[in-house]
PDB file of C-alpha atoms in Angstrom:
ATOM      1  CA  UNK M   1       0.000   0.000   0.000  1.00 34.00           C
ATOM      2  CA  UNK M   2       1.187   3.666  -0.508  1.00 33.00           C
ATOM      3  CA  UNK M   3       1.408   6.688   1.917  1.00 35.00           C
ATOM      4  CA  UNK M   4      -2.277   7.402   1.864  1.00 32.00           C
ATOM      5  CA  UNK M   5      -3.891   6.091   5.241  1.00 36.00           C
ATOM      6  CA  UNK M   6      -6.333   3.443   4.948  1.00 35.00           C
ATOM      7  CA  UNK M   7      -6.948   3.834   8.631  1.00 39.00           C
ATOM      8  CA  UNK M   8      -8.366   6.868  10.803  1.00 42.00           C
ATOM      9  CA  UNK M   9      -5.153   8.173  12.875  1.00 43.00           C
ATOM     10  CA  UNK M  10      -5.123   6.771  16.355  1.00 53.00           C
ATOM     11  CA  UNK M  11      -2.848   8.422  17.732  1.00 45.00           C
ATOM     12  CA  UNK M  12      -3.397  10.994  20.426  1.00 41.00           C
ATOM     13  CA  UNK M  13      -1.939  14.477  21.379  1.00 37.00           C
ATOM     14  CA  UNK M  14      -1.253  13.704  25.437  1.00 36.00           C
ATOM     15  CA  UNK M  15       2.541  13.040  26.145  1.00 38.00           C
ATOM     16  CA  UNK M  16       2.985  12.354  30.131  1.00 38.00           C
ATOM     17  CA  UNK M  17       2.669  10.107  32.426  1.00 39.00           C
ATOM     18  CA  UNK M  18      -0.774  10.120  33.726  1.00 35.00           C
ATOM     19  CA  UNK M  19      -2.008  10.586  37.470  1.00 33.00           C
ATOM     20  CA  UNK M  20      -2.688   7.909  39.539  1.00 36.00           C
ATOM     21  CA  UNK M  21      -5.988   5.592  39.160  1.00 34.00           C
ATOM     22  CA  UNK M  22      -8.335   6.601  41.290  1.00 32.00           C
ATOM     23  CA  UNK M  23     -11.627   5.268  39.294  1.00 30.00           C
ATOM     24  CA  UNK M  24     -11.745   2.742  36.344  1.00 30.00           C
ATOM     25  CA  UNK M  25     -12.906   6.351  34.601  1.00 31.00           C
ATOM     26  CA  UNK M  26     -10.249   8.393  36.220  1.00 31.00           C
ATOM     27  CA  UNK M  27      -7.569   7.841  33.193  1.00 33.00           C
ATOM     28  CA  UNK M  28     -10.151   9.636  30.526  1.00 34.00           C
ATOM     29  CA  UNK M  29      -7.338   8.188  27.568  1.00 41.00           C
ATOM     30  CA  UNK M  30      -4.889   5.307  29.262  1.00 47.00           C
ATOM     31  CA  UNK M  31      -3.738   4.760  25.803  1.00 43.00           C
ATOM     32  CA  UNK M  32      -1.812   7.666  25.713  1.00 41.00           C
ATOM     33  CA  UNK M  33      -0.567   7.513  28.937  1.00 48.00           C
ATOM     34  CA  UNK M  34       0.903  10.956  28.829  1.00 44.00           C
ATOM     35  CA  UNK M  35      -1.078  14.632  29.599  1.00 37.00           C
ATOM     36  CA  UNK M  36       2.016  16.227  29.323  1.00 34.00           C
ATOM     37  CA  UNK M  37       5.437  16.126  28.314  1.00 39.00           C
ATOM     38  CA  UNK M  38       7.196  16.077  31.418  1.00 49.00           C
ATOM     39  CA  UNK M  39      10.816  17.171  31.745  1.00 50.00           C
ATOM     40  CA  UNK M  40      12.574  13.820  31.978  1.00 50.00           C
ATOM     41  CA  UNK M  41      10.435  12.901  28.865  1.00 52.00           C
ATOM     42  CA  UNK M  42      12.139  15.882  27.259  1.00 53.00           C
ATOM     43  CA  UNK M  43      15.141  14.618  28.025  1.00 50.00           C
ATOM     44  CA  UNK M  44      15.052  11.435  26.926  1.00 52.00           C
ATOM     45  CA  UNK M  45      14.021  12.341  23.780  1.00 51.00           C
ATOM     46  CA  UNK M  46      17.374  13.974  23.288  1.00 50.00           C
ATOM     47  CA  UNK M  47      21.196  12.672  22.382  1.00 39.00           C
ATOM     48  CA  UNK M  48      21.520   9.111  22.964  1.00 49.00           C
ATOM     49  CA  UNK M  49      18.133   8.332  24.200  1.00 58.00           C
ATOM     50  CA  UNK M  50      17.370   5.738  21.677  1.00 56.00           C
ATOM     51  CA  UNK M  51      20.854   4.095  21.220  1.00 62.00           C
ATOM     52  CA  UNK M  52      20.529   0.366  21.805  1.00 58.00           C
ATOM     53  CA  UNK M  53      21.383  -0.917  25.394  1.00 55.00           C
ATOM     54  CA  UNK M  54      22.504  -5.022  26.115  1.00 48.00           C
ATOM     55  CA  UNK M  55      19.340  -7.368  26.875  1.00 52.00           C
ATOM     56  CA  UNK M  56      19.575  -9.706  29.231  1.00 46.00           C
ATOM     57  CA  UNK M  57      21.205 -13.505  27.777  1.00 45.00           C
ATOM     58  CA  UNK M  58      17.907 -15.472  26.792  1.00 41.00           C
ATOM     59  CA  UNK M  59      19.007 -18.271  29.164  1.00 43.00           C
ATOM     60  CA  UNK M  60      19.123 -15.406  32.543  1.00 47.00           C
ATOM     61  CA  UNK M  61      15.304 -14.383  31.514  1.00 51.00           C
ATOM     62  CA  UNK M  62      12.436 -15.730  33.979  1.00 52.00           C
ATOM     63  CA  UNK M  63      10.078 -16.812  31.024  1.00 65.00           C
ATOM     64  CA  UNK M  64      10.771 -16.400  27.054  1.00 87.00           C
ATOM     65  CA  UNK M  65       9.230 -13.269  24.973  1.00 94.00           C
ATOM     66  CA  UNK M  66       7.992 -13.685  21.955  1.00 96.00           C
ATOM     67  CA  UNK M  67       7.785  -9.924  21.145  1.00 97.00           C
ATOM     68  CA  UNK M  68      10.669  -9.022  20.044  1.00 97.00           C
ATOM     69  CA  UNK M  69      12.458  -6.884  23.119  1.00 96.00           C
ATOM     70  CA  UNK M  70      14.998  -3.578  23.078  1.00 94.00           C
ATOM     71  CA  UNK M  71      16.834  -1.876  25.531  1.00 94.00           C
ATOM     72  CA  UNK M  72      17.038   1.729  25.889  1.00 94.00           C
ATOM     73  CA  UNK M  73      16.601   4.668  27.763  1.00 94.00           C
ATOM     74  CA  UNK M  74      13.475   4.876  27.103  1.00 94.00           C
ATOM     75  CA  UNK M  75      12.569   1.704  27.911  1.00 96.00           C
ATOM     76  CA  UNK M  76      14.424   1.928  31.395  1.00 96.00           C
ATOM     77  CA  UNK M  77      12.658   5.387  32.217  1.00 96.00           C
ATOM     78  CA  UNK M  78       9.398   3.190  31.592  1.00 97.00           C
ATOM     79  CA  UNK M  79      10.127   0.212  33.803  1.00 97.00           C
ATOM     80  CA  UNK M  80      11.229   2.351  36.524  1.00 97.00           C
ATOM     81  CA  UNK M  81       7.732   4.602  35.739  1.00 96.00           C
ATOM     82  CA  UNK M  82       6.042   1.916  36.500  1.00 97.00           C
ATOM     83  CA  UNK M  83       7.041   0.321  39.157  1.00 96.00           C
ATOM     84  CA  UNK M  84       7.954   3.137  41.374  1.00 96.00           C
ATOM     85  CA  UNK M  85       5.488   5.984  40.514  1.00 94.00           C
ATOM     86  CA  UNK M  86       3.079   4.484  38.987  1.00 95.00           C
ATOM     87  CA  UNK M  87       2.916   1.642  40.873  1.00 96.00           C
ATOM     88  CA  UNK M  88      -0.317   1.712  42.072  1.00 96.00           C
ATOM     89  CA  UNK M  89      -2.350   1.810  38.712  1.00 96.00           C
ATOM     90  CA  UNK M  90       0.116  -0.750  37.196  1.00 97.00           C
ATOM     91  CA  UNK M  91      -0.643  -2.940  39.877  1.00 97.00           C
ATOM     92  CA  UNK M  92      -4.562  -2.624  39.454  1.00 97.00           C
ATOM     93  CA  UNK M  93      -4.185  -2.998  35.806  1.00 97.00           C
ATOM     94  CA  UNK M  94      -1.864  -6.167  36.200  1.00 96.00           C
ATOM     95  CA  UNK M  95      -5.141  -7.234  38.325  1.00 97.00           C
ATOM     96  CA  UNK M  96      -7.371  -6.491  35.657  1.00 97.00           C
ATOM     97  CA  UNK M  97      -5.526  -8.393  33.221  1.00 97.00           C
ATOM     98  CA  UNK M  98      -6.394 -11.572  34.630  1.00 96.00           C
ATOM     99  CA  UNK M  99      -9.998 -11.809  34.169  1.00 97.00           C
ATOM    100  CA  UNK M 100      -8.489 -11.211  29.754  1.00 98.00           C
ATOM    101  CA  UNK M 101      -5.315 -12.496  29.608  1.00 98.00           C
ATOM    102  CA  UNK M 102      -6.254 -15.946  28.934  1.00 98.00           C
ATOM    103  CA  UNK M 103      -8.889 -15.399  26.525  1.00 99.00           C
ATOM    104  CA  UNK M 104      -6.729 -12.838  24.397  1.00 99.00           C
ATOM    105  CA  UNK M 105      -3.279 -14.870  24.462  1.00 98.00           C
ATOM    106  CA  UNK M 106      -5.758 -17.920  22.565  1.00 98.00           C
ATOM    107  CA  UNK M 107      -6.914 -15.748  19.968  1.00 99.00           C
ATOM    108  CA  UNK M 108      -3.206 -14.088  19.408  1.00 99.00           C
ATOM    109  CA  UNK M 109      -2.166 -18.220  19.398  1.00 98.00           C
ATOM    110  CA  UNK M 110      -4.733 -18.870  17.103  1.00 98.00           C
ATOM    111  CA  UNK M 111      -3.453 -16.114  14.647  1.00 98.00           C
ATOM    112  CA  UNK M 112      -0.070 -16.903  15.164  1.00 98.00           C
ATOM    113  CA  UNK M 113       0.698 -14.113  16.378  1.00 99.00           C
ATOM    114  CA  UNK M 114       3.058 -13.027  19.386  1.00 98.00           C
ATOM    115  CA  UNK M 115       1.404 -13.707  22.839  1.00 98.00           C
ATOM    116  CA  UNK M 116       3.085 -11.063  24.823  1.00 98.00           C
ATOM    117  CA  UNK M 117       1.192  -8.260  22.355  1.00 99.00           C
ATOM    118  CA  UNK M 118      -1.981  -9.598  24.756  1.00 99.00           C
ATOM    119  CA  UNK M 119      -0.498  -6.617  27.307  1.00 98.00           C
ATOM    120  CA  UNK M 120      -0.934  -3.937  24.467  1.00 99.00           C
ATOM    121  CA  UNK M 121      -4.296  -2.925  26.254  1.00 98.00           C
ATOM    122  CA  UNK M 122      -2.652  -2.339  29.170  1.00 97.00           C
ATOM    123  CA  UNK M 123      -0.982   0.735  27.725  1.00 97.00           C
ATOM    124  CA  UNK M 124      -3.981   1.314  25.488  1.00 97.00           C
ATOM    125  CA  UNK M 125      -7.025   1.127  28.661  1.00 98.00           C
ATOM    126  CA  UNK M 126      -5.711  -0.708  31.516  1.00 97.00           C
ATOM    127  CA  UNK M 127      -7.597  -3.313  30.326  1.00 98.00           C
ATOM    128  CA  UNK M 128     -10.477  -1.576  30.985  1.00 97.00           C
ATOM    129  CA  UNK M 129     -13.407  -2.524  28.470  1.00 97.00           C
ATOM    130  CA  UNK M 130     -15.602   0.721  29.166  1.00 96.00           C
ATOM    131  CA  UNK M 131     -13.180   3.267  28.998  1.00 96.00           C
ATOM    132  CA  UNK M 132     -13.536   5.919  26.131  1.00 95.00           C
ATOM    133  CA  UNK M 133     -10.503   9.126  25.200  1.00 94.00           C
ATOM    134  CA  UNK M 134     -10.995  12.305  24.440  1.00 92.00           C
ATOM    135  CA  UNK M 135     -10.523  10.700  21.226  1.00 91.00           C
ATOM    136  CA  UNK M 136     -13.582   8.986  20.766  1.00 95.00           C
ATOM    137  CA  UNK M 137     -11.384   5.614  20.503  1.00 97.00           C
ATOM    138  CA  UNK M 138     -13.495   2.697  23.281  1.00 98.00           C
ATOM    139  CA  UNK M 139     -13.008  -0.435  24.816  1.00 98.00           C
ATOM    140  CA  UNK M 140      -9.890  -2.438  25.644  1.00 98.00           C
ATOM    141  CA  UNK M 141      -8.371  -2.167  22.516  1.00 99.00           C
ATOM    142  CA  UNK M 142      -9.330   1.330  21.975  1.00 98.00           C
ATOM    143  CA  UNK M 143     -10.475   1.222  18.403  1.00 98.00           C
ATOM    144  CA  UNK M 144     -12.060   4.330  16.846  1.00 97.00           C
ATOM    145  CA  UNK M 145     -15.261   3.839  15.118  1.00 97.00           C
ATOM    146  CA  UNK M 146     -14.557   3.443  11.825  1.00 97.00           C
ATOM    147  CA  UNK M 147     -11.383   1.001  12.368  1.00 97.00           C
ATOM    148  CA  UNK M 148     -13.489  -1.116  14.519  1.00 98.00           C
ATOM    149  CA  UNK M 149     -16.221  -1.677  11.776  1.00 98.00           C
ATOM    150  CA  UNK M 150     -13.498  -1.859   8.963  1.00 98.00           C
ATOM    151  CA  UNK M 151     -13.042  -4.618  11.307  1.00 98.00           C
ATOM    152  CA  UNK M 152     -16.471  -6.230  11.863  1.00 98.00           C
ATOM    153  CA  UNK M 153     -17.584  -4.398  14.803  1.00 99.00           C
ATOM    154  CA  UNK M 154     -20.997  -3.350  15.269  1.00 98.00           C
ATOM    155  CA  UNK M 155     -20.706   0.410  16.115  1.00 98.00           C
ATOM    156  CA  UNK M 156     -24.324   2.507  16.276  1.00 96.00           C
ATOM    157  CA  UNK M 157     -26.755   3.949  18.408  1.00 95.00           C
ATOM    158  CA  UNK M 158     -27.563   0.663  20.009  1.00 97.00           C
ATOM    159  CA  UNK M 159     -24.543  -1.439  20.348  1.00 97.00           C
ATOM    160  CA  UNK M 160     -21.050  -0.843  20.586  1.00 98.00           C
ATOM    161  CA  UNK M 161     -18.879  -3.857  20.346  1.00 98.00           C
ATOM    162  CA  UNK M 162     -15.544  -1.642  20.783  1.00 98.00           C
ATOM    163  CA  UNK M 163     -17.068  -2.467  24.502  1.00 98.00           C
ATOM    164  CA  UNK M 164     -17.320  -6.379  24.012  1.00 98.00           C
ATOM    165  CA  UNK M 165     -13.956  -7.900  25.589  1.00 98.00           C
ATOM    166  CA  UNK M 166     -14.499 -11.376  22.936  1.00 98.00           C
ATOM    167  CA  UNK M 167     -15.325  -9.150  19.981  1.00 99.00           C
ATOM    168  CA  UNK M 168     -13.508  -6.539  19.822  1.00 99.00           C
ATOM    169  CA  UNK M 169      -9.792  -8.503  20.866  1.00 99.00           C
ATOM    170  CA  UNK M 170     -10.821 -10.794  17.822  1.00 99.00           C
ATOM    171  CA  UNK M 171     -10.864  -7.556  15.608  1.00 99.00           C
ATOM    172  CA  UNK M 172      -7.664  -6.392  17.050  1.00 99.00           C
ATOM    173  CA  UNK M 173      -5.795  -9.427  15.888  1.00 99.00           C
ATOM    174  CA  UNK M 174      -6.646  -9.262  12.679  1.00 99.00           C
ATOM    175  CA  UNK M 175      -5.905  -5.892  12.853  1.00 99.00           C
ATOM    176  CA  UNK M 176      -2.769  -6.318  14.188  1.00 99.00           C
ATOM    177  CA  UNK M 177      -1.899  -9.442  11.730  1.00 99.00           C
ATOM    178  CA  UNK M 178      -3.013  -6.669   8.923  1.00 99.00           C
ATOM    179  CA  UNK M 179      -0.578  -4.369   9.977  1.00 99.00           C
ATOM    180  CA  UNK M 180       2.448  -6.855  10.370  1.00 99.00           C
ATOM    181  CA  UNK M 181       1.711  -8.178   6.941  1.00 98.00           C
ATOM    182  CA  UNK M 182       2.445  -4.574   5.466  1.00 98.00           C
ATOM    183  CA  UNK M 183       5.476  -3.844   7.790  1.00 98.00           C
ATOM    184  CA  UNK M 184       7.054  -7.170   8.717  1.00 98.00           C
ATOM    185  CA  UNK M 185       7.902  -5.912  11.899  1.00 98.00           C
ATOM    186  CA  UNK M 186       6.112  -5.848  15.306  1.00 98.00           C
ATOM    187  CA  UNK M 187       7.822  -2.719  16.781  1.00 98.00           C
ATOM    188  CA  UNK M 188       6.993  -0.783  13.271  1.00 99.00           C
ATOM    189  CA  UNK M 189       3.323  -2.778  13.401  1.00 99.00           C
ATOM    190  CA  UNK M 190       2.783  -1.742  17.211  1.00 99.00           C
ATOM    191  CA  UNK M 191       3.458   1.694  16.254  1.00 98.00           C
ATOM    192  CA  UNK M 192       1.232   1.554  13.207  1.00 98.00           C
ATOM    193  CA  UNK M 193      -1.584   0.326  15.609  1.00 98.00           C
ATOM    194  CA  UNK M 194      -1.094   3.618  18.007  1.00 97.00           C
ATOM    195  CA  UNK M 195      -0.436   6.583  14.949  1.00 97.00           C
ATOM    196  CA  UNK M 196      -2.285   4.786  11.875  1.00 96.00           C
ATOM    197  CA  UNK M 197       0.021   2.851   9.245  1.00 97.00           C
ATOM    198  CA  UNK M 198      -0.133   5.390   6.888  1.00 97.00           C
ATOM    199  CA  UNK M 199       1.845   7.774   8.916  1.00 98.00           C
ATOM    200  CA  UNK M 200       3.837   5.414   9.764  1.00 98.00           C
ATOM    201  CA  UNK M 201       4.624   4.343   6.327  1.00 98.00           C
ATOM    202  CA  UNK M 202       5.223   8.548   5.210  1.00 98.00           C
ATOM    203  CA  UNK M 203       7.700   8.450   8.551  1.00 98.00           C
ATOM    204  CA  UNK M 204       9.598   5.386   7.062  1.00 98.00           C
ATOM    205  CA  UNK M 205       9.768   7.030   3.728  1.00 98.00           C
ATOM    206  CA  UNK M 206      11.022  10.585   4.815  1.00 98.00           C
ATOM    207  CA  UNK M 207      13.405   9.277   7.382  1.00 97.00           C
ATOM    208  CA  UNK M 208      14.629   6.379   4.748  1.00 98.00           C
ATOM    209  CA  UNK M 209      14.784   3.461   7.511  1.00 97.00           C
ATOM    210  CA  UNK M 210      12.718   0.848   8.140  1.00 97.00           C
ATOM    211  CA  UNK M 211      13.941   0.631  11.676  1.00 97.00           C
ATOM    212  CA  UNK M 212      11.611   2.018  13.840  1.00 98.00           C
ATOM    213  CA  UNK M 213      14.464   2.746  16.733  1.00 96.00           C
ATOM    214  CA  UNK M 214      16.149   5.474  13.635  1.00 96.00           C
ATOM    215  CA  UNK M 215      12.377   6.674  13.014  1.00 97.00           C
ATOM    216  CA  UNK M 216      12.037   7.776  16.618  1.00 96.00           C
ATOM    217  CA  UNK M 217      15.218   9.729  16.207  1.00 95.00           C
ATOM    218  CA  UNK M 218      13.244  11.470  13.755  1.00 95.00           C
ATOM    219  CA  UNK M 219      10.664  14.266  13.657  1.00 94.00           C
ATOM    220  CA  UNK M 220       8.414  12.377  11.413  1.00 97.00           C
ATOM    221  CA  UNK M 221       6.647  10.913  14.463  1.00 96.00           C
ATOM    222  CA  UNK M 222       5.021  12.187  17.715  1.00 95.00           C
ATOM    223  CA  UNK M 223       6.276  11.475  20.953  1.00 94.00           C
ATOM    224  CA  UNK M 224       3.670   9.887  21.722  1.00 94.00           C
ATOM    225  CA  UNK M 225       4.072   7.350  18.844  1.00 96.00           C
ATOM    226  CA  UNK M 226       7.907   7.362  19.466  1.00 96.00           C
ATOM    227  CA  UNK M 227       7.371   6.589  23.599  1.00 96.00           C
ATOM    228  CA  UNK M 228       3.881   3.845  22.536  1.00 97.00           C
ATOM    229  CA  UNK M 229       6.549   0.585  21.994  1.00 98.00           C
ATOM    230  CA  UNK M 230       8.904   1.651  24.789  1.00 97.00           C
ATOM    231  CA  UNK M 231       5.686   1.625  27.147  1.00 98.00           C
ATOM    232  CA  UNK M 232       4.677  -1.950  25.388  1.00 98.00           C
ATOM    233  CA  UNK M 233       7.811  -3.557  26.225  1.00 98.00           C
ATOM    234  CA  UNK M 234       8.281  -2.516  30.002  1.00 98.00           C
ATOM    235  CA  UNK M 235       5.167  -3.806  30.740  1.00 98.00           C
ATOM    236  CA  UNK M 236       5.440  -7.199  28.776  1.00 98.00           C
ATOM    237  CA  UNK M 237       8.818  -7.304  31.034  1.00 96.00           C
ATOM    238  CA  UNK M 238       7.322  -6.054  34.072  1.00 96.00           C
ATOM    239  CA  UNK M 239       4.040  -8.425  33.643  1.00 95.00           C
ATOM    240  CA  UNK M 240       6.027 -11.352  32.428  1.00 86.00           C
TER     241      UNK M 240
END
């Protein structure tokens, strides 16, 4: 497919970490996790933020990944987020998870897709199905209206399936199969999912890399979009 976008943009404008949980409503847009950009933030999104950092040896980790993992400052900034200061919600949404988990790691199996992309709603909603953004994106996986039905959901006056836990998770694999058919590569698919692919696919172009780590260098993507994988893998290292 070309630059144009064959999806509605996702992405949203909010770029900080967000306050503490104090209702499953009190995080208006989770996915973004960011209302904003705070001064560390700024900071890491300077020099040698990005460069690559050593993983841990495969045979030292507690239990395999199957999303493909990177080390960075980023990444550190996010494991220490949550587990220090936002402890609290992360814990609550780790809770969450385990009423979904199982359900959404079969479907992702089914697909053949990576299991550990089953915490991507934790940075999208906290797992939680009712939540709506600013946006107008709904439900655990956060789809906006038109994605969703691209996708099969039922989206009208009467029903919204964005809010249905079974439904709308099988829509997001496919979506998220979709998207790593055109990029062959989960970090460049996972951003796709949070910023739309066809940005992503104009970012690629004008930056001339299809590594998403050089893209984020870049001022072809938001922070936002640049920060969305970083959160994805400190949590899939944090839940895991």
């Amino acid at each position: 497919m070309g630059a144009v976008e064959t999806m509605p943009s996702r992405e949203k404008q909010e770029n900080s970490p967000p306050p503490e949980e104090k209702s499953p409503q009190a995080i208006a847009d989770p996915h973004a996790l960011n209302l904003a950009v705070s001064p560390e933030i700024r900071e890491l999104s300077q020099l040698s933020a990005w460069d690559m950092l050593p993983l841990l040896d495969a045979e030292e980790e507690a239990e395999p990944y199957d999303f493909p993992l990177a080390m960075n400052n980023q990444v550190e900034y996010y494991l220490d987020f949550f587990q220090n200061r936002h402890r609290k919600t992360f814990a609550k949404w780790l809770a969450r998870s385990s009423r979904y988990l199982p359900m959404i790691k079969k479907e992702l199996s089914l697909a053949g897709l990576p299991e550990d992309l089953a915490y991507l709603p934790m940075i999208e909603s906290g797992f939680n199905p009712t939540v709506s953004s600013h946006a107008s994106a709904v439900g655990t996986w956060q789809f906006m209206q038109a994605t969703g039905k691209s996708y099969g959901l039922t989206v009208n006056n009467y029903v919204d399936e964005r809010r249905d836990p079974v439904k709308s998770t099988k829509a997001a694999v496919a979506y998220l199969s979709n998207l790593y058919k055109q990029f062959d590569s989960w970090h460049l698919a996972v951003a796709a999912y949070n910023a739309g692919e066809g940005r992503i696919k104009r970012a690629m172009k004008q930056s001339d890399t299809e590594d998403f780590w050089e893209i984020a260098k870049s001022q072809y993507i938001h922070s936002e979009t640049k920060l969305y994988v970083p959160q994805l893998i400190a949590a899939i290292m944090i839940a895991k």
